[in-house]
Amino acid sequence: MWPEQFEFLLNLVRPYLEKRSIRTPLSPRLRLSLTLTYLAQGESMRTKHLEFRVGKSTVWKIVPEVCRAIWRALQPVVLPTLDAEGWRKISEEYMLKWQFPKCIGALDGRHMEIKKHPCSGSQYHNYKEFFSIVLLALCSISDGGMWRNSELAADLDSGDADLPPPTPLPKRDVPFLHVIVADETFPLNTYLMRPYARRNRLTDEQRVFNYRFSRARLCIENTFGILVSRWHILHKRLCSSVANAEKIFKALVCLHNFIISSNNGNNGSASQYCPPDWLDVEDEYGFIHDGRWRITGPGQFFKELSRTGVNRGGSMLEGMRNYLKQYFVSPVGEAQAPWQYKKIKTKAAADGALGGRGGAMIA
């Protein structure tokens, strides 16, 4: 974070950190500095106690307090509630960059391991036999319930998400719903599109669909990769209450979006937080090149999700996916990504050499 960004952020959070006390309170500047270095460096509270020369118990109070202030100050700016026009613009950007029509975002999630607290029972205990909370992210309890119980899923089910009305695909005349792309962890739904199962023997048309699908999901993989590589607090088990862990998560998401968005007009400072070679990118021939964030790795305590429930798509949902598949292999769809057949054949040959994993998507 550049000094200008820090000062701007300080001015935003200051109203939530000002205190009146008989004793002179710690300044908002010091508390924000302590919290940001704690999140970025991933060091212990004891280290911050010595570095900033404040009491240990004070450090434990400062971090969640400042994280809450960051959320309150930044959430309306960097995570605004979208209306139909906002969703439509995102869809246009996905089509322009990834040639995936009617896509309004890529969905994924991670388990963040937390320390088990006394008297918590089985709450927050997951199938991988550790305690965690889940971060669900859309780029733009139990595994089976986390998506269904999220506010976003509830809004989409009830129609409160204010999605744009169905419109035809380019050069087509059948209205098509706007969808979110997600991996096989999530169930097929009217607003949630997933790839064809890799365990089945896929046709070339299905391989093309999965390839085009994986391209649209590249951004969410990069988002989690950059988030973990830049905020080292995610490289260790969170030893805090669930409430404070949620505050840390919410602050990290806001800080990530804040730095990314403010970098755009900060004379090239994007190279400090998210340089071009840090991302997974696709070249002109459709091959994916790993970004430097993969050197840091996803983190031992930041794990991928399992399946979120039984997938019973039904004929209508399968028909939606098949319609989109046929569009990708039509002359219009082929013109958008003319290398797609060459790519899936190269991938199939590579999978065969590694043991016949036909139809695997690009990582």
Tab-separated table of C-alpha atoms in Angstrom:
chain	number	residue	atom	x	y	z
A	1	MET	CA	0.000	0.000	0.000
A	2	TRP	CA	1.423	3.372	-1.035
A	3	PRO	CA	1.583	6.321	1.427
A	4	GLU	CA	-1.143	8.149	-0.493
A	5	GLN	CA	-3.414	5.124	-0.218
A	6	PHE	CA	-2.722	4.808	3.493
A	7	GLU	CA	-3.579	8.459	4.106
A	8	PHE	CA	-6.766	8.157	2.083
A	9	LEU	CA	-7.781	5.023	3.998
A	10	LEU	CA	-6.919	6.689	7.314
A	11	ASN	CA	-9.267	9.568	6.535
A	12	LEU	CA	-12.046	7.087	5.745
A	13	VAL	CA	-11.719	5.051	8.941
A	14	ARG	CA	-10.843	7.890	11.312
A	15	PRO	CA	-14.495	8.688	12.223
A	16	TYR	CA	-14.941	5.072	13.375
A	17	LEU	CA	-11.719	5.040	15.430
A	18	GLU	CA	-11.859	8.380	17.241
A	19	LYS	CA	-12.150	7.936	21.006
A	20	ARG	CA	-12.661	10.166	23.996
A	21	SER	CA	-11.001	9.138	27.251
A	22	ILE	CA	-9.511	10.579	30.414
A	23	ARG	CA	-6.209	9.128	29.281
A	24	THR	CA	-4.852	10.051	25.865
A	25	PRO	CA	-6.100	7.286	23.521
A	26	LEU	CA	-3.940	5.621	20.904
A	27	SER	CA	-4.213	7.517	17.642
A	28	PRO	CA	-6.175	6.137	14.669
A	29	ARG	CA	-2.925	6.272	12.658
A	30	LEU	CA	-1.119	3.941	15.057
A	31	ARG	CA	-4.057	1.537	15.304
A	32	LEU	CA	-4.476	1.370	11.526
A	33	SER	CA	-0.718	0.872	11.014
A	34	LEU	CA	-0.621	-1.916	13.599
A	35	THR	CA	-3.582	-3.730	12.035
A	36	LEU	CA	-2.362	-3.470	8.439
A	37	THR	CA	1.098	-4.795	9.312
A	38	TYR	CA	-0.458	-7.619	11.344
A	39	LEU	CA	-2.663	-8.663	8.403
A	40	ALA	CA	0.072	-8.289	5.776
A	41	GLN	CA	2.952	-9.889	7.680
A	42	GLY	CA	1.029	-12.597	9.487
A	43	GLU	CA	3.121	-12.214	12.628
A	44	SER	CA	1.886	-12.867	16.149
A	45	MET	CA	0.082	-10.416	18.392
A	46	ARG	CA	3.117	-10.574	20.664
A	47	THR	CA	5.306	-9.266	17.841
A	48	LYS	CA	3.003	-6.274	17.362
A	49	HIS	CA	2.980	-5.681	21.104
A	50	LEU	CA	6.765	-5.315	21.047
A	51	GLU	CA	6.960	-3.464	17.724
A	52	PHE	CA	4.392	-0.783	18.577
A	53	ARG	CA	5.033	-0.779	22.347
A	54	VAL	CA	1.444	-1.241	23.402
A	55	GLY	CA	-0.022	-3.771	25.819
A	56	LYS	CA	-0.724	-7.326	24.668
A	57	SER	CA	-4.389	-7.099	25.585
A	58	THR	CA	-4.574	-3.769	23.770
A	59	VAL	CA	-3.311	-5.359	20.554
A	60	TRP	CA	-6.022	-8.048	20.813
A	61	LYS	CA	-8.635	-5.298	21.035
A	62	ILE	CA	-7.186	-3.070	18.314
A	63	VAL	CA	-7.144	-5.577	15.429
A	64	PRO	CA	-10.860	-6.556	15.374
A	65	GLU	CA	-11.841	-2.967	16.166
A	66	VAL	CA	-9.925	-1.600	13.178
A	67	CYS	CA	-11.084	-4.444	10.910
A	68	ARG	CA	-14.664	-3.529	11.747
A	69	ALA	CA	-13.924	0.127	10.958
A	70	ILE	CA	-12.353	-0.848	7.605
A	71	TRP	CA	-15.484	-2.802	6.673
A	72	ARG	CA	-17.809	0.038	7.664
A	73	ALA	CA	-15.780	2.605	5.733
A	74	LEU	CA	-14.927	0.632	2.583
A	75	GLN	CA	-17.818	-1.779	2.026
A	76	PRO	CA	-20.177	0.828	0.510
A	77	VAL	CA	-17.374	1.952	-1.814
A	78	VAL	CA	-15.666	-1.279	-2.933
A	79	LEU	CA	-18.538	-3.767	-2.460
A	80	PRO	CA	-21.648	-1.837	-3.464
A	81	THR	CA	-25.011	-3.501	-3.998
A	82	LEU	CA	-25.493	-3.915	-7.742
A	83	ASP	CA	-28.664	-3.190	-9.681
A	84	ALA	CA	-29.673	-4.641	-13.042
A	85	GLU	CA	-27.556	-2.107	-14.923
A	86	GLY	CA	-24.490	-2.940	-12.833
A	87	TRP	CA	-24.916	-6.675	-13.465
A	88	ARG	CA	-25.393	-5.991	-17.186
A	89	LYS	CA	-22.091	-4.079	-17.384
A	90	ILE	CA	-20.284	-6.958	-15.696
A	91	SER	CA	-21.818	-9.331	-18.233
A	92	GLU	CA	-20.537	-7.179	-21.081
A	93	GLU	CA	-17.031	-7.160	-19.592
A	94	TYR	CA	-17.017	-10.967	-19.264
A	95	MET	CA	-18.081	-11.290	-22.890
A	96	LEU	CA	-15.421	-8.837	-24.046
A	97	LYS	CA	-12.562	-10.408	-22.094
A	98	TRP	CA	-13.483	-14.102	-21.897
A	99	GLN	CA	-16.097	-14.539	-24.683
A	100	PHE	CA	-18.567	-16.078	-22.237
A	101	PRO	CA	-22.036	-14.559	-22.765
A	102	LYS	CA	-24.524	-13.673	-19.996
A	103	CYS	CA	-21.940	-14.276	-17.238
A	104	ILE	CA	-22.247	-11.978	-14.216
A	105	GLY	CA	-19.425	-13.390	-12.104
A	106	ALA	CA	-17.258	-16.345	-11.122
A	107	LEU	CA	-17.979	-17.995	-7.782
A	108	ASP	CA	-15.632	-19.910	-5.506
A	109	GLY	CA	-14.908	-20.397	-1.827
A	110	ARG	CA	-12.273	-21.472	0.661
A	111	HIS	CA	-12.158	-22.953	4.141
A	112	MET	CA	-10.068	-20.838	6.543
A	113	GLU	CA	-8.882	-22.925	9.458
A	114	ILE	CA	-9.609	-21.501	12.904
A	115	LYS	CA	-8.721	-22.646	16.388
A	116	LYS	CA	-11.380	-24.714	18.153
A	117	HIS	CA	-12.882	-22.816	21.034
A	118	PRO	CA	-14.127	-24.432	24.260
A	119	CYS	CA	-17.811	-25.397	24.345
A	120	SER	CA	-18.156	-24.936	20.554
A	121	GLY	CA	-19.143	-28.577	20.027
A	122	SER	CA	-19.332	-29.537	16.355
A	123	GLN	CA	-20.138	-26.018	15.187
A	124	TYR	CA	-17.761	-24.926	12.401
A	125	HIS	CA	-16.359	-28.471	12.209
A	126	ASN	CA	-16.166	-29.617	8.582
A	127	TYR	CA	-15.746	-32.856	6.667
A	128	LYS	CA	-11.947	-32.402	6.528
A	129	GLU	CA	-11.825	-32.832	10.295
A	130	PHE	CA	-10.814	-29.314	11.287
A	131	PHE	CA	-12.639	-26.183	12.370
A	132	SER	CA	-13.122	-23.432	9.825
A	133	ILE	CA	-15.205	-20.599	8.500
A	134	VAL	CA	-15.881	-20.233	4.794
A	135	LEU	CA	-15.094	-17.278	2.569
A	136	LEU	CA	-17.348	-17.232	-0.498
A	137	ALA	CA	-16.296	-14.791	-3.187
A	138	LEU	CA	-17.967	-13.694	-6.386
A	139	CYS	CA	-15.407	-12.068	-8.670
A	140	SER	CA	-16.820	-8.611	-10.174
A	141	ILE	CA	-22.334	-24.850	9.295
A	142	SER	CA	-21.538	-27.590	6.771
A	143	ASP	CA	-20.325	-27.583	3.202
A	144	GLY	CA	-23.787	-28.576	2.027
A	145	GLY	CA	-25.392	-25.550	3.648
A	146	MET	CA	-22.905	-22.718	3.271
A	147	TRP	CA	-23.977	-21.669	-0.240
A	148	ARG	CA	-27.685	-22.237	0.302
A	149	ASN	CA	-27.537	-20.258	3.553
A	150	SER	CA	-25.632	-17.298	2.101
A	151	GLU	CA	-27.378	-13.987	1.565
A	152	LEU	CA	-26.392	-13.975	-2.112
A	153	ALA	CA	-28.036	-17.350	-2.761
A	154	ALA	CA	-31.157	-16.212	-0.896
A	155	ASP	CA	-31.366	-13.028	-2.980
A	156	LEU	CA	-30.903	-14.966	-6.215
A	157	ASP	CA	-33.570	-17.514	-5.265
A	158	SER	CA	-36.065	-14.823	-4.285
A	159	GLY	CA	-35.315	-12.501	-7.202
A	160	ASP	CA	-34.076	-9.719	-4.901
A	161	ALA	CA	-30.654	-9.671	-6.600
A	162	ASP	CA	-32.162	-7.505	-9.360
A	163	LEU	CA	-30.531	-9.370	-12.237
A	164	PRO	CA	-31.094	-8.128	-15.804
A	165	PRO	CA	-33.981	-9.773	-17.680
A	166	PRO	CA	-33.152	-12.686	-20.018
A	167	THR	CA	-31.898	-11.598	-23.434
A	168	PRO	CA	-30.733	-13.623	-26.475
A	169	LEU	CA	-27.126	-14.674	-26.944
A	170	PRO	CA	-25.284	-12.756	-29.699
A	171	LYS	CA	-26.926	-13.471	-33.065
A	172	ARG	CA	-29.558	-15.691	-31.439
A	173	ASP	CA	-33.258	-15.067	-30.788
A	174	VAL	CA	-33.985	-17.233	-27.695
A	175	PRO	CA	-33.824	-15.304	-24.375
A	176	PHE	CA	-31.130	-16.681	-22.043
A	177	LEU	CA	-30.767	-16.105	-18.299
A	178	HIS	CA	-27.735	-14.382	-16.805
A	179	VAL	CA	-25.608	-16.864	-14.857
A	180	ILE	CA	-22.709	-17.185	-12.433
A	181	VAL	CA	-19.945	-19.640	-13.355
A	182	ALA	CA	-18.771	-22.033	-10.621
A	183	ASP	CA	-16.838	-25.282	-10.503
A	184	GLU	CA	-18.206	-28.768	-9.750
A	185	THR	CA	-18.350	-27.913	-6.054
A	186	PHE	CA	-21.616	-26.046	-6.630
A	187	PRO	CA	-24.950	-27.391	-7.946
A	188	LEU	CA	-26.388	-26.581	-11.365
A	189	ASN	CA	-29.097	-23.936	-11.054
A	190	THR	CA	-30.989	-21.426	-13.165
A	191	TYR	CA	-28.482	-18.763	-12.113
A	192	LEU	CA	-25.495	-21.071	-11.444
A	193	MET	CA	-23.669	-22.750	-14.336
A	194	ARG	CA	-21.133	-25.544	-13.788
A	195	PRO	CA	-18.963	-27.608	-16.161
A	196	TYR	CA	-19.700	-31.079	-17.465
A	197	ALA	CA	-18.504	-33.698	-14.959
A	198	ARG	CA	-14.902	-34.675	-15.588
A	199	ARG	CA	-15.534	-38.237	-14.422
A	200	ASN	CA	-17.577	-38.879	-17.566
A	201	ARG	CA	-16.193	-39.472	-21.027
A	202	LEU	CA	-16.708	-36.097	-22.673
A	203	THR	CA	-17.473	-35.321	-26.285
A	204	ASP	CA	-15.464	-32.671	-28.127
A	205	GLU	CA	-18.399	-30.282	-27.781
A	206	GLN	CA	-18.442	-30.789	-24.016
A	207	ARG	CA	-14.678	-30.311	-23.882
A	208	VAL	CA	-15.057	-27.010	-25.725
A	209	PHE	CA	-17.717	-25.932	-23.244
A	210	ASN	CA	-15.493	-26.840	-20.273
A	211	TYR	CA	-12.568	-25.003	-21.836
A	212	ARG	CA	-14.591	-21.843	-22.439
A	213	PHE	CA	-16.036	-22.222	-18.959
A	214	SER	CA	-12.619	-22.507	-17.304
A	215	ARG	CA	-11.453	-19.317	-19.034
A	216	ALA	CA	-14.326	-17.401	-17.459
A	217	ARG	CA	-13.311	-18.718	-14.026
A	218	LEU	CA	-9.672	-17.697	-14.317
A	219	CYS	CA	-10.340	-14.377	-12.584
A	220	ILE	CA	-11.639	-15.950	-9.348
A	221	GLU	CA	-8.608	-18.263	-9.149
A	222	ASN	CA	-6.360	-15.218	-9.466
A	223	THR	CA	-8.397	-13.324	-6.876
A	224	PHE	CA	-7.903	-15.958	-4.181
A	225	GLY	CA	-4.270	-16.412	-5.209
A	226	ILE	CA	-3.426	-12.721	-4.892
A	227	LEU	CA	-5.399	-12.388	-1.649
A	228	VAL	CA	-3.463	-15.200	0.048
A	229	SER	CA	-0.067	-14.235	-1.359
A	230	ARG	CA	-0.364	-10.610	-0.201
A	231	TRP	CA	-1.993	-11.072	3.227
A	232	HIS	CA	0.106	-13.540	5.179
A	233	ILE	CA	-2.378	-13.696	8.039
A	234	LEU	CA	-4.041	-16.335	5.815
A	235	HIS	CA	-0.923	-18.502	6.010
A	236	LYS	CA	-1.614	-19.606	9.555
A	237	ARG	CA	-4.502	-20.870	11.661
A	238	LEU	CA	-6.571	-17.956	12.972
A	239	CYS	CA	-6.436	-18.058	16.765
A	240	SER	CA	-9.378	-15.792	17.404
A	241	SER	CA	-13.086	-15.999	18.033
A	242	VAL	CA	-15.375	-16.706	15.085
A	243	ALA	CA	-16.733	-13.163	15.303
A	244	ASN	CA	-13.249	-11.648	15.104
A	245	ALA	CA	-12.216	-14.041	12.314
A	246	GLU	CA	-15.208	-12.828	10.289
A	247	LYS	CA	-14.146	-9.218	10.870
A	248	ILE	CA	-10.650	-10.048	9.600
A	249	PHE	CA	-12.048	-11.742	6.484
A	250	LYS	CA	-14.363	-8.858	5.676
A	251	ALA	CA	-11.578	-6.328	6.151
A	252	LEU	CA	-9.210	-8.302	3.880
A	253	VAL	CA	-11.743	-8.449	1.047
A	254	CYS	CA	-12.332	-4.694	1.311
A	255	LEU	CA	-8.605	-3.927	1.466
A	256	HIS	CA	-7.936	-6.124	-1.574
A	257	ASN	CA	-10.606	-4.364	-3.645
A	258	PHE	CA	-9.548	-0.957	-2.337
A	259	ILE	CA	-5.905	-1.395	-3.334
A	260	ILE	CA	-6.748	-2.938	-6.715
A	261	SER	CA	-9.220	-0.192	-7.630
A	262	SER	CA	-7.137	2.719	-6.363
A	263	ASN	CA	-4.083	1.369	-8.192
A	264	ASN	CA	-5.766	2.129	-11.502
A	265	GLY	CA	-5.123	5.834	-11.121
A	266	ASN	CA	-1.961	5.762	-9.060
A	267	ASN	CA	0.743	5.997	-11.734
A	268	GLY	CA	1.554	2.339	-12.061
A	269	SER	CA	1.417	1.365	-8.402
A	270	ALA	CA	-0.490	-1.769	-9.433
A	271	SER	CA	2.935	-3.325	-10.031
A	272	GLN	CA	3.479	-3.255	-6.272
A	273	TYR	CA	0.396	-5.217	-5.226
A	274	CYS	CA	-0.609	-7.124	-8.353
A	275	PRO	CA	2.078	-7.025	-11.074
A	276	PRO	CA	1.187	-8.580	-14.460
A	277	ASP	CA	3.420	-11.618	-13.976
A	278	TRP	CA	1.740	-12.345	-10.650
A	279	LEU	CA	-1.443	-13.573	-12.397
A	280	ASP	CA	-2.383	-16.722	-14.286
A	281	VAL	CA	-2.797	-15.486	-17.854
A	282	GLU	CA	-3.875	-16.960	-21.165
A	283	ASP	CA	-1.725	-16.369	-24.239
A	284	GLU	CA	-2.962	-15.795	-27.783
A	285	TYR	CA	-3.048	-19.543	-28.429
A	286	GLY	CA	-5.250	-20.307	-25.432
A	287	PHE	CA	-2.544	-21.717	-23.147
A	288	ILE	CA	-2.564	-20.800	-19.453
A	289	HIS	CA	0.703	-19.621	-17.887
A	290	ASP	CA	0.960	-19.829	-14.108
A	291	GLY	CA	1.397	-16.601	-12.197
A	292	ARG	CA	3.977	-15.967	-9.490
A	293	TRP	CA	1.323	-16.139	-6.771
A	294	ARG	CA	1.449	-19.912	-7.157
A	295	ILE	CA	5.007	-19.877	-5.817
A	296	THR	CA	3.617	-18.636	-2.515
A	297	GLY	CA	0.911	-21.270	-2.732
A	298	PRO	CA	-2.709	-21.308	-1.579
A	299	GLY	CA	-1.735	-21.655	2.058
A	300	GLN	CA	-1.834	-24.696	4.326
A	301	PHE	CA	-4.771	-23.336	6.284
A	302	PHE	CA	-6.754	-21.914	3.333
A	303	LYS	CA	-8.334	-24.927	1.650
A	304	GLU	CA	-10.681	-25.509	-1.272
A	305	LEU	CA	-14.298	-26.446	-0.707
A	306	SER	CA	-15.919	-29.822	-1.229
A	307	ARG	CA	-19.209	-30.453	-3.031
A	308	THR	CA	-21.953	-28.247	-1.588
A	309	GLY	CA	-24.759	-30.778	-1.998
A	310	VAL	CA	-26.351	-33.217	-4.410
A	311	ASN	CA	-26.481	-31.967	-7.970
A	312	ARG	CA	-29.926	-32.609	-9.439
A	313	GLY	CA	-30.001	-30.244	-12.371
A	314	GLY	CA	-33.114	-31.485	-14.130
A	315	SER	CA	-33.917	-31.358	-17.823
A	316	MET	CA	-34.430	-27.587	-17.986
A	317	LEU	CA	-31.063	-26.816	-16.406
A	318	GLU	CA	-29.283	-29.409	-18.524
A	319	GLY	CA	-30.994	-27.861	-21.529
A	320	MET	CA	-29.603	-24.426	-20.628
A	321	ARG	CA	-26.074	-25.826	-20.445
A	322	ASN	CA	-26.479	-27.789	-23.669
A	323	TYR	CA	-27.830	-24.689	-25.429
A	324	LEU	CA	-24.753	-22.753	-24.374
A	325	LYS	CA	-22.545	-25.665	-25.451
A	326	GLN	CA	-24.077	-25.641	-28.923
A	327	TYR	CA	-23.558	-21.899	-29.111
A	328	PHE	CA	-19.830	-22.256	-28.404
A	329	VAL	CA	-19.373	-24.732	-31.276
A	330	SER	CA	-21.531	-22.760	-33.712
A	331	PRO	CA	-19.832	-20.498	-36.318
A	332	VAL	CA	-20.482	-17.479	-34.064
A	333	GLY	CA	-18.962	-19.173	-31.010
A	334	GLU	CA	-15.992	-20.567	-32.947
A	335	ALA	CA	-15.186	-17.103	-34.285
A	336	GLN	CA	-14.899	-15.793	-30.708
A	337	ALA	CA	-12.204	-18.342	-29.787
A	338	PRO	CA	-10.871	-19.852	-33.044
A	339	TRP	CA	-8.158	-21.778	-31.190
A	340	GLN	CA	-10.586	-23.752	-28.989
A	341	TYR	CA	-10.467	-27.069	-30.898
A	342	LYS	CA	-6.686	-27.019	-31.098
A	343	LYS	CA	-6.541	-26.323	-27.386
A	344	ILE	CA	-8.787	-29.213	-26.328
A	345	LYS	CA	-6.921	-31.658	-28.580
A	346	THR	CA	-3.582	-30.583	-27.136
A	347	LYS	CA	-5.020	-30.903	-23.643
A	348	ALA	CA	-6.503	-34.344	-24.396
A	349	ALA	CA	-3.129	-35.569	-25.708
A	350	ALA	CA	-1.401	-34.294	-22.577
A	351	ASP	CA	-3.992	-35.961	-20.341
A	352	GLY	CA	-3.559	-39.234	-22.219
A	353	ALA	CA	0.188	-39.139	-21.647
A	354	LEU	CA	-0.476	-38.617	-17.926
A	355	GLY	CA	-2.905	-41.474	-17.580
A	356	GLY	CA	-5.987	-40.717	-19.613
A	357	ARG	CA	-7.649	-37.983	-17.613
A	358	GLY	CA	-9.891	-37.047	-20.500
A	359	GLY	CA	-11.879	-33.868	-20.271
A	360	ALA	CA	-9.977	-32.248	-17.413
A	361	MET	CA	-10.376	-28.513	-17.243
A	362	ILE	CA	-7.502	-26.081	-17.309
A	363	ALA	CA	-6.264	-25.316	-13.806
